[in-house]
PDB file of C-alpha atoms and ligand atoms in Angstrom:
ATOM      1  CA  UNK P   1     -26.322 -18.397  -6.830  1.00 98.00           C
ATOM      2  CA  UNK P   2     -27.887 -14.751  -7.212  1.00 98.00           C
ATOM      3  CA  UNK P   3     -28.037 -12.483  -4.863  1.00 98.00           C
ATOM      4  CA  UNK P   4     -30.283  -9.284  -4.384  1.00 98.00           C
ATOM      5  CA  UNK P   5     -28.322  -6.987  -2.675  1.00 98.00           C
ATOM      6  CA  UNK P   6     -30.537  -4.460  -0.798  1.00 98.00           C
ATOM      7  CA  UNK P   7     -29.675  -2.469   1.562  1.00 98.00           C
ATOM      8  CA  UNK P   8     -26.986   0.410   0.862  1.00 98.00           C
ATOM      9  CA  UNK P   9     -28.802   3.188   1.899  1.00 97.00           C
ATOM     10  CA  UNK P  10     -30.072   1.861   5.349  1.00 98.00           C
ATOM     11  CA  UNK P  11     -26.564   0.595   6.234  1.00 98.00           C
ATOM     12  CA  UNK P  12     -25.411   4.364   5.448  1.00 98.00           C
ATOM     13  CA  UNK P  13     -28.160   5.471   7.453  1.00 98.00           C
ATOM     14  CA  UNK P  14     -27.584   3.952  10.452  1.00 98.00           C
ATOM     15  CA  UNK P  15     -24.589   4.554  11.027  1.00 98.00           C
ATOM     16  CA  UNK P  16     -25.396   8.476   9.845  1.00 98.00           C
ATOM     17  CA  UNK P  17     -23.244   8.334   6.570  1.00 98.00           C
ATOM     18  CA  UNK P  18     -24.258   9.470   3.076  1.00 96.00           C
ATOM     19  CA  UNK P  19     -25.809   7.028   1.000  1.00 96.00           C
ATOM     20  CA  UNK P  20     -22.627   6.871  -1.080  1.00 96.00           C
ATOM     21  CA  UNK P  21     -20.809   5.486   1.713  1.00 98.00           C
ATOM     22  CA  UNK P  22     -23.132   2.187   1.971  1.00 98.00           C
ATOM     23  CA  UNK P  23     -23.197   1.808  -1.549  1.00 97.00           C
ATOM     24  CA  UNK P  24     -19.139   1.540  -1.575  1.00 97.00           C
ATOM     25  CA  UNK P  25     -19.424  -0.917   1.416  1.00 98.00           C
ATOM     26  CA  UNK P  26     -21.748  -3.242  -0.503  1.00 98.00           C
ATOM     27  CA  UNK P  27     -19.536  -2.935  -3.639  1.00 97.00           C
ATOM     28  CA  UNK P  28     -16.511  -3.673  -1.580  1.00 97.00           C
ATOM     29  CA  UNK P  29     -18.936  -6.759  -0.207  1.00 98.00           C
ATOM     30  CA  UNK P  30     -19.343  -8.100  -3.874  1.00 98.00           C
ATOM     31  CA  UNK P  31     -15.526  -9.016  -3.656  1.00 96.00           C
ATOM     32  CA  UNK P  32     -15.867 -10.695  -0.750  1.00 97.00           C
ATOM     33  CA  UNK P  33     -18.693 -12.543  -2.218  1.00 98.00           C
ATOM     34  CA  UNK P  34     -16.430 -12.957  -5.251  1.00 98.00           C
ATOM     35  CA  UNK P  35     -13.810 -14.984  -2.848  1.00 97.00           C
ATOM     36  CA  UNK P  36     -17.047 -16.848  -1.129  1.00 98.00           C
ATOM     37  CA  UNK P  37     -17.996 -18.573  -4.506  1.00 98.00           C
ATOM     38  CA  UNK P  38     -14.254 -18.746  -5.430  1.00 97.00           C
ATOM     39  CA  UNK P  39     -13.480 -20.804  -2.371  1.00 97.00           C
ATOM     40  CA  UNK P  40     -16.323 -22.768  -2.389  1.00 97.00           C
ATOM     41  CA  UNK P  41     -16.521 -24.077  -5.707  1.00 97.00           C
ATOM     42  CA  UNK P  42     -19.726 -21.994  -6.530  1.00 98.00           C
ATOM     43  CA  UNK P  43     -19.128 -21.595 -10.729  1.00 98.00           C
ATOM     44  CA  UNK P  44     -21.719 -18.841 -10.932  1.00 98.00           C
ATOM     45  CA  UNK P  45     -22.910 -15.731  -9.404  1.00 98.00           C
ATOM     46  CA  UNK P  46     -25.068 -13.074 -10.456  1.00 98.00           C
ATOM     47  CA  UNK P  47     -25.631 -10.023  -8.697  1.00 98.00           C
ATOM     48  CA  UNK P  48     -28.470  -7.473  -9.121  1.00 98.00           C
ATOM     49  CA  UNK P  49     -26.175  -4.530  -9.415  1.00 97.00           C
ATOM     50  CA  UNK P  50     -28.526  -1.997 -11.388  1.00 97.00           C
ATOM     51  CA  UNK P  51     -32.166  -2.517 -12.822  1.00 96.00           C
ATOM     52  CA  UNK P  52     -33.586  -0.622 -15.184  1.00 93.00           C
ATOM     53  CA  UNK P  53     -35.522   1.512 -12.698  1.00 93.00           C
ATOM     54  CA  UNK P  54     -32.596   2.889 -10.845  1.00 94.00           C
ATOM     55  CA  UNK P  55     -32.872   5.063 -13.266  1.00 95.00           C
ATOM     56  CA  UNK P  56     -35.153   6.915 -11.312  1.00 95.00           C
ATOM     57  CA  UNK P  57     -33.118   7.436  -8.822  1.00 95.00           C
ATOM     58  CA  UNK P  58     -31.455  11.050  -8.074  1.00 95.00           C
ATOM     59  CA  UNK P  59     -29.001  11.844 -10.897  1.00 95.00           C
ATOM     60  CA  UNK P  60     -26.253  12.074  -8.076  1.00 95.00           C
ATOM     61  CA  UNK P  61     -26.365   8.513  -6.874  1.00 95.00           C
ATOM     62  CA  UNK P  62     -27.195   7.136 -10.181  1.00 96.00           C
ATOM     63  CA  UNK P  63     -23.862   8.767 -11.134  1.00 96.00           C
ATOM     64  CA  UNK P  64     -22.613   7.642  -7.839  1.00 96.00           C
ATOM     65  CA  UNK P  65     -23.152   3.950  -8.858  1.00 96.00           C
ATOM     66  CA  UNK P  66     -21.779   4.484 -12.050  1.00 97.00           C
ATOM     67  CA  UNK P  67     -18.466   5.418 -10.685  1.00 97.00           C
ATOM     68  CA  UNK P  68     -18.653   2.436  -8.442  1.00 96.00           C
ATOM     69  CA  UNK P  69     -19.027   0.280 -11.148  1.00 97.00           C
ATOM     70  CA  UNK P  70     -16.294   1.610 -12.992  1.00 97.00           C
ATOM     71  CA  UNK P  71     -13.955   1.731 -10.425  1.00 96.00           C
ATOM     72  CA  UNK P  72     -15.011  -1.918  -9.733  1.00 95.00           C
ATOM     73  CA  UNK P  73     -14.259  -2.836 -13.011  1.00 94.00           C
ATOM     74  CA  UNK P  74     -10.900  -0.953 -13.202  1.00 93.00           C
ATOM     75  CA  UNK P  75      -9.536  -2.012  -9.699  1.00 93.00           C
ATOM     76  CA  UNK P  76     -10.944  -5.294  -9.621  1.00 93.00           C
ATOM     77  CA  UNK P  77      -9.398  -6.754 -12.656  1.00 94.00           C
ATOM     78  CA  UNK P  78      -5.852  -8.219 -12.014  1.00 94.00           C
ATOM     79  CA  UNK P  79      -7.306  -9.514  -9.262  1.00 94.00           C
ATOM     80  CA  UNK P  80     -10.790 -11.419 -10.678  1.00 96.00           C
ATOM     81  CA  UNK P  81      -8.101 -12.771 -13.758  1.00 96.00           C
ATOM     82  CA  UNK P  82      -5.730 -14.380 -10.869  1.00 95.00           C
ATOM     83  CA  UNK P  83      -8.689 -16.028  -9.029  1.00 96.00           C
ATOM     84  CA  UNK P  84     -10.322 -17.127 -12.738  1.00 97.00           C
ATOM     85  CA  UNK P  85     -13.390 -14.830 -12.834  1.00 98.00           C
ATOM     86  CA  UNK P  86     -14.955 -14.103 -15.755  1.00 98.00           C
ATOM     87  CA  UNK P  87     -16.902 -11.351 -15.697  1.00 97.00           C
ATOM     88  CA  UNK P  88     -20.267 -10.998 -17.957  1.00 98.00           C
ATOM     89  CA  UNK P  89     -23.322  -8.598 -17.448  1.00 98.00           C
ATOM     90  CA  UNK P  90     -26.726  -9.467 -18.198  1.00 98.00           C
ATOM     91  CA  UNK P  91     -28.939  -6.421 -19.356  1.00 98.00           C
ATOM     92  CA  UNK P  92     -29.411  -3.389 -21.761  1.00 97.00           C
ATOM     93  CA  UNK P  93     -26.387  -1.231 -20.987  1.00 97.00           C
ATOM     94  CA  UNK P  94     -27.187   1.032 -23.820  1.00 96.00           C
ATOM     95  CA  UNK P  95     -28.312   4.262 -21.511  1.00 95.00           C
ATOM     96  CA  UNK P  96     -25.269   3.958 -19.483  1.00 96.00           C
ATOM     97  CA  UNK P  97     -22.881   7.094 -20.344  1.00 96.00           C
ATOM     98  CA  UNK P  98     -19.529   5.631 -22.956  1.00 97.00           C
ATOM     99  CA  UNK P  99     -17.410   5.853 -20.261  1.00 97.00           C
ATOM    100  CA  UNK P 100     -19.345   3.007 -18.096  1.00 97.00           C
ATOM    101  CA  UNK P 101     -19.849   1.049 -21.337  1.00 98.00           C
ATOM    102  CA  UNK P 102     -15.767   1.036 -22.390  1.00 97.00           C
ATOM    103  CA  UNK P 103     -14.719   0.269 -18.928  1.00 97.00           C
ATOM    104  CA  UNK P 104     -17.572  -3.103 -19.177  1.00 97.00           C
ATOM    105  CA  UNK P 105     -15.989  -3.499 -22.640  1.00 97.00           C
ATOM    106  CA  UNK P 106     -12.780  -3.819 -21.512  1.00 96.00           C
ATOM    107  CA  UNK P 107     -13.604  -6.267 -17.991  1.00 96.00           C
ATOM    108  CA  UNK P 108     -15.678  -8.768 -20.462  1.00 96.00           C
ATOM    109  CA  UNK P 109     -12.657  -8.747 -22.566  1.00 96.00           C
ATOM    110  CA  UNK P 110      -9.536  -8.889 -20.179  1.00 96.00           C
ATOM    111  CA  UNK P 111     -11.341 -11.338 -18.660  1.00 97.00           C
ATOM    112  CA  UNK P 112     -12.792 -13.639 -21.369  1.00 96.00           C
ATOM    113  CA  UNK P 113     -10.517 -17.215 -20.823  1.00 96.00           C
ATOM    114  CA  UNK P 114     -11.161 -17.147 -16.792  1.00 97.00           C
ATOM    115  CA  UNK P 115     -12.987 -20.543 -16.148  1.00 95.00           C
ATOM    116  CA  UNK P 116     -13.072 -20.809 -12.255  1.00 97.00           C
ATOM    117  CA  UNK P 117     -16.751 -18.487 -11.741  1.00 98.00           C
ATOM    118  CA  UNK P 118     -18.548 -16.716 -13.715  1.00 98.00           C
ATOM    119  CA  UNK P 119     -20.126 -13.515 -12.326  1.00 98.00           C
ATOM    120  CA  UNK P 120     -22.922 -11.831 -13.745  1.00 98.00           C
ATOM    121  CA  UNK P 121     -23.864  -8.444 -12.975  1.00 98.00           C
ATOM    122  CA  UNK P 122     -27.022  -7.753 -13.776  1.00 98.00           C
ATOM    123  CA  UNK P 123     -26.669  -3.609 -15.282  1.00 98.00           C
ATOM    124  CA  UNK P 124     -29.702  -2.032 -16.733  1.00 97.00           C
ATOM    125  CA  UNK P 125     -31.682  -4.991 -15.909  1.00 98.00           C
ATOM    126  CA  UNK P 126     -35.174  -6.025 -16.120  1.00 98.00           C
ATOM    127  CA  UNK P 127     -36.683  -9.058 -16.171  1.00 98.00           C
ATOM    128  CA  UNK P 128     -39.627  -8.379 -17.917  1.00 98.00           C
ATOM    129  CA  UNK P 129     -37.422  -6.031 -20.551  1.00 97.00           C
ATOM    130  CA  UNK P 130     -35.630  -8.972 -20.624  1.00 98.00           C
ATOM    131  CA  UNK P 131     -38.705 -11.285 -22.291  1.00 98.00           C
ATOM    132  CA  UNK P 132     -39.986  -9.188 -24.232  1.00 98.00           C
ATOM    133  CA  UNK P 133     -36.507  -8.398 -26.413  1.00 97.00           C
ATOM    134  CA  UNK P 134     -36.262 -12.404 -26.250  1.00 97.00           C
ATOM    135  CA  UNK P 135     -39.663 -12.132 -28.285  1.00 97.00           C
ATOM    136  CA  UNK P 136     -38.772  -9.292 -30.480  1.00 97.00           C
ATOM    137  CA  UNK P 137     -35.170 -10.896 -31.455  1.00 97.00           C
ATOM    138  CA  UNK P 138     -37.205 -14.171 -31.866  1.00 97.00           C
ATOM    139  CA  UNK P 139     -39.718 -12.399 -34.006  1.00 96.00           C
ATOM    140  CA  UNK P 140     -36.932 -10.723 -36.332  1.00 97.00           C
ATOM    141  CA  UNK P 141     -34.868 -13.832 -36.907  1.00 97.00           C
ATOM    142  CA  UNK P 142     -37.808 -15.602 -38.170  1.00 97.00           C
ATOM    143  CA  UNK P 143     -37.597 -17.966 -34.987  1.00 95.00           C
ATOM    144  CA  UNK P 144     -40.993 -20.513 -35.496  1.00 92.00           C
ATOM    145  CA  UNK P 145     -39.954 -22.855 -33.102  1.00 93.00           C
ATOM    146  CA  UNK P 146     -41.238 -21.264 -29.537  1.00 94.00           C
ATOM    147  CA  UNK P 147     -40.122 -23.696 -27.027  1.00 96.00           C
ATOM    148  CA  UNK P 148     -39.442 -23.162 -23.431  1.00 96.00           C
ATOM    149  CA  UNK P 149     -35.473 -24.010 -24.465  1.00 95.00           C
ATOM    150  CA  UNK P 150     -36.002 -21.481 -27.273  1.00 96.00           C
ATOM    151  CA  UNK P 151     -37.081 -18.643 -25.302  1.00 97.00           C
ATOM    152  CA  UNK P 152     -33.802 -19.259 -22.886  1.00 97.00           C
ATOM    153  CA  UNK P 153     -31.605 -19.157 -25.836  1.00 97.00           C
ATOM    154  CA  UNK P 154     -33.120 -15.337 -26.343  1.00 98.00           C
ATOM    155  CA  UNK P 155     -32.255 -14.264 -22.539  1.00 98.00           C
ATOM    156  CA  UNK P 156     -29.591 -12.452 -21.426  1.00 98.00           C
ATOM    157  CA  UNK P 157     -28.473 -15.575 -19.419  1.00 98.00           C
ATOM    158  CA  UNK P 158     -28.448 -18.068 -22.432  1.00 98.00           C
ATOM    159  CA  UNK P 159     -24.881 -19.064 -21.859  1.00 96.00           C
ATOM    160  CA  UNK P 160     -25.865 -19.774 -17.444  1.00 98.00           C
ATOM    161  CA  UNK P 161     -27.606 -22.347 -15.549  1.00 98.00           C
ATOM    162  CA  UNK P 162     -30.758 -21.294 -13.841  1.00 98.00           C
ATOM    163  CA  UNK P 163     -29.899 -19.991 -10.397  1.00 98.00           C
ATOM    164  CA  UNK P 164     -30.671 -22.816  -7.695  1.00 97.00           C
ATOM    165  CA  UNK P 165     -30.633 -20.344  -4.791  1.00 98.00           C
ATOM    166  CA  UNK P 166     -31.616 -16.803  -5.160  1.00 98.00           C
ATOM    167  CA  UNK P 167     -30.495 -14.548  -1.497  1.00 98.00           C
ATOM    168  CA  UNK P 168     -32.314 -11.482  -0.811  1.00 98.00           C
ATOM    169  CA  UNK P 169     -30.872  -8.941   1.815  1.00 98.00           C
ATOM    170  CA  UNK P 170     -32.352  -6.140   4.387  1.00 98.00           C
ATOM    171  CA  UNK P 171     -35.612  -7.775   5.223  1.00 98.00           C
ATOM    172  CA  UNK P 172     -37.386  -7.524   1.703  1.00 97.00           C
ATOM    173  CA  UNK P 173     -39.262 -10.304   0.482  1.00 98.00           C
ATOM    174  CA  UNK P 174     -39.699  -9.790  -3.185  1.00 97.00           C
ATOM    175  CA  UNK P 175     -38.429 -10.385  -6.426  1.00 97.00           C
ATOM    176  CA  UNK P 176     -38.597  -6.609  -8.157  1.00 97.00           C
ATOM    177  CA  UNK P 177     -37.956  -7.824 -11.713  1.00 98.00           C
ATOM    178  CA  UNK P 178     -34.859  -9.778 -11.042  1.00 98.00           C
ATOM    179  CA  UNK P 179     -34.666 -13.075 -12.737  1.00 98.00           C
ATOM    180  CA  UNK P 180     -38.246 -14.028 -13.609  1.00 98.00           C
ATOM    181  CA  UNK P 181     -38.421 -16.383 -16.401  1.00 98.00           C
ATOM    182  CA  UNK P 182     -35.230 -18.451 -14.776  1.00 98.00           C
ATOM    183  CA  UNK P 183     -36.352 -18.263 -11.575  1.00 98.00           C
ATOM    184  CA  UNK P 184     -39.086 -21.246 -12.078  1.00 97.00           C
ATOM    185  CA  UNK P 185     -37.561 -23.698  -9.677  1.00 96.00           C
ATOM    186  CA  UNK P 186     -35.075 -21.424  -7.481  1.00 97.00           C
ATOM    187  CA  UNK P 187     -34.963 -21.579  -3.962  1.00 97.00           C
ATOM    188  CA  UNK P 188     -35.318 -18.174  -1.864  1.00 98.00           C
ATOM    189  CA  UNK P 189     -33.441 -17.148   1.059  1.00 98.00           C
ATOM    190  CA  UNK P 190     -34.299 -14.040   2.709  1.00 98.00           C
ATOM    191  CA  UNK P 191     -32.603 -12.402   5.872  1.00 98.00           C
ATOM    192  CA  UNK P 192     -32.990  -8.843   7.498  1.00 98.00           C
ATOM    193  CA  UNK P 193     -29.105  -8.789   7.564  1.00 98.00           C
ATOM    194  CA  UNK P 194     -28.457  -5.525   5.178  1.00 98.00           C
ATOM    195  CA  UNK P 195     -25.536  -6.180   2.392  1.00 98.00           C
ATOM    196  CA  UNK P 196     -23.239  -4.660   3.268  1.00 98.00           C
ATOM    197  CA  UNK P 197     -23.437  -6.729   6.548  1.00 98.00           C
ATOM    198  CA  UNK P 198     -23.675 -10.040   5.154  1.00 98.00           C
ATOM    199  CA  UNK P 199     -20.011 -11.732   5.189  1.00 98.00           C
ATOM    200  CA  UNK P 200     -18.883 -15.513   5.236  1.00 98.00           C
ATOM    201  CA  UNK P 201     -20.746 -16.484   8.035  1.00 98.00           C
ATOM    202  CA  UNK P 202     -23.803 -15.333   6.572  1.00 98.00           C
ATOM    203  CA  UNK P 203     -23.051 -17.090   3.483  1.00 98.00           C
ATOM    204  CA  UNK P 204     -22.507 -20.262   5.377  1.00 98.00           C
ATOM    205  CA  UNK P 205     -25.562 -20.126   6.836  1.00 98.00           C
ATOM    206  CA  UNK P 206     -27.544 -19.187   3.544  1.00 98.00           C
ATOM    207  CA  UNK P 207     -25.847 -22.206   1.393  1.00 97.00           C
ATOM    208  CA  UNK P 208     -26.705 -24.953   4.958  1.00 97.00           C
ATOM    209  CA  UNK P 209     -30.587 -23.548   4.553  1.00 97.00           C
ATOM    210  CA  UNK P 210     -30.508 -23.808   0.950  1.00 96.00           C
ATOM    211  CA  UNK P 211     -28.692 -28.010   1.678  1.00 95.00           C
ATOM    212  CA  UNK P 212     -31.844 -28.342   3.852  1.00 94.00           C
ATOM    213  CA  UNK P 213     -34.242 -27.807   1.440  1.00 92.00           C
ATOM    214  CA  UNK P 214     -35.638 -30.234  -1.028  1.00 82.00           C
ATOM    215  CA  UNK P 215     -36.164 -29.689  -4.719  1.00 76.00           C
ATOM    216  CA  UNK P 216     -38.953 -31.502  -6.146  1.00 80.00           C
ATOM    217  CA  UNK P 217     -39.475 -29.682  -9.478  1.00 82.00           C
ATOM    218  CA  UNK P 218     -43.163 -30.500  -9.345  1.00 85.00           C
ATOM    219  CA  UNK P 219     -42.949 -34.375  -8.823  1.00 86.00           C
ATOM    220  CA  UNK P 220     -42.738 -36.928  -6.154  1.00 82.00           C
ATOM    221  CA  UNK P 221     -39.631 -37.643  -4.469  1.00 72.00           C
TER     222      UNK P 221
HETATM  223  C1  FPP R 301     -29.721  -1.637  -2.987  1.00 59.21           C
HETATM  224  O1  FPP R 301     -29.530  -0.877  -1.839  1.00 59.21           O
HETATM  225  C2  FPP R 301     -28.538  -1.603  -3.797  1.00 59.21           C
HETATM  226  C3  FPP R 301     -28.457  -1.059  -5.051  1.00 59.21           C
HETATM  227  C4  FPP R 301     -29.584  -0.472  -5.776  1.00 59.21           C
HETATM  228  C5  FPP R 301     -27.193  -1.028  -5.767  1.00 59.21           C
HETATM  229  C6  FPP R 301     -26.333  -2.246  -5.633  1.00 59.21           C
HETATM  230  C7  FPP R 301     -25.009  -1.856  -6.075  1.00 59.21           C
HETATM  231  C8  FPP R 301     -23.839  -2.160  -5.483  1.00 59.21           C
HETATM  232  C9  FPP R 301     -23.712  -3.033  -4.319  1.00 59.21           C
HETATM  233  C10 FPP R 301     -22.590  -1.554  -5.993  1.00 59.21           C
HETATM  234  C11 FPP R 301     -22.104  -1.911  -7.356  1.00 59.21           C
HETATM  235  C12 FPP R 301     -22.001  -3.356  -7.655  1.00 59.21           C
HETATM  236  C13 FPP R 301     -20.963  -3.981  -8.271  1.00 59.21           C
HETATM  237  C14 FPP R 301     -21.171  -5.310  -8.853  1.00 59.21           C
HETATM  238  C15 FPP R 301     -19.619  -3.404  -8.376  1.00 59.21           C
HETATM  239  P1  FPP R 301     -30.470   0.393  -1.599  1.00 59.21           P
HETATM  240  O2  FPP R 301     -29.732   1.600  -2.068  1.00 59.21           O
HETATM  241  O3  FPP R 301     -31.799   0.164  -2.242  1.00 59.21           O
HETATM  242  O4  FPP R 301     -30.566   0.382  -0.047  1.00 59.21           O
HETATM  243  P2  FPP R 301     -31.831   0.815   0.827  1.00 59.21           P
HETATM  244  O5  FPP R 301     -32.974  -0.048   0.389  1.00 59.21           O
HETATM  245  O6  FPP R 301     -31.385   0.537   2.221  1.00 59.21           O
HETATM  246  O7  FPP R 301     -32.048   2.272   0.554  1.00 59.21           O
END
């Protein structure tokens, strides 16, 4: 499953707090989500936590989500290792200031044996960044063989299934560079529920929708 999680700021805004304050609520809804998958028997996750142009955002909530993240990653530890989590990040986290980077470091590590889910959080992401250093790498090791396989063993999400249901949050209907190659065959759900707003229930009902629907992957059935 991956999950678009829009909708911070209007959650804030409704309810006439900062924009800080909804992006703390919708970190603090990743764990639930976290607990979703856990119970459920859903192996991966991957969340679209920062893409590449949320850069462009003011420096004081880009530095706002930065904290998040690290606190995320410092808080959330004992806790993702008990329930078998094993955190990964998809992305180029190389612009992110050393102290974001150690405290990533150090989750992907503590966390390395967990075998229950694997969440993804997609930091410094772009999709499109994402194929085109799959085509540079392939170009530099001398890779001849282009294949469809080949050119997933270059993503960031070589070592994860394609996602079968991608959710997107707060009434948007669009992809915005999340996922593209690996999102051939995915299913979309999309709901006007914002993110920090979407809880079990919601999750219930995203997962029956998704049961509902029938894959075909271009043939007959
Ligand atoms: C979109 O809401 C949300 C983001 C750009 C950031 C998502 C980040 C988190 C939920 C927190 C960190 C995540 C982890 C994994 C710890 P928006 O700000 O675009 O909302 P708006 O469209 O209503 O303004």
């Amino acid at each position: 499953m991956a999950i678009i999680m829009d909708g911070n700021g209007r959650w804030a805004r409704k309810r006439g707090f900062p924009r800080s304050v909804g992006h703390r609520a919708g970190t603090e809804n990743v764990r639930k989500a976290v607990k979703y998958c856990v119970r459920n028997g859903i192996r991966f996750l991957t969340v679209y936590a920062f893409s590449t142009e949320n850069f462009r955002r003011p420096p004081e909530e880009v530095g706002i989500l930065m904290r998040l993240l690290v606190e995320y990653f410092e808080k959330e530890m004992p806790e993702l290792k008990e329930n078998g989590v094993r955190l990964n990040v998809i992305g180029d986290v190389s612009a992110f200031p050393a102290y974001v980077q150690e405290a990533i470091r150090k989750g992907l590590d503590a966390t390395k044996e967990c075998e229950k889910l694997v969440l993804s959080i997609a930091l410094g992401y772009g999709a499109r960044a994402e194929i085109v250093q799959a085509f540079q790498k392939m170009l530099v090791s001398g890779e001849t063989d282009i294949t469809e396989e080949t050119v997933s063993r270059y993503l960031y999400t070589s070592d994860l299934p394609d996602p079968d249901l991608i959710i997107r949050t707060s009434g948007e209907e669009r992809l915005s560079n999340f996922l593209l190659y690996q999102a051939a065959y995915s299913e979309f759900y999309f709901t006007d529920t914002l993110w920090p707003d979407f809880d079990d229930d919601a999750f219930d009902k995203a997962v029956a929708e998704y049961a509902k629907r029938e894959r075909r992957y271009g043939g007959v059935v």
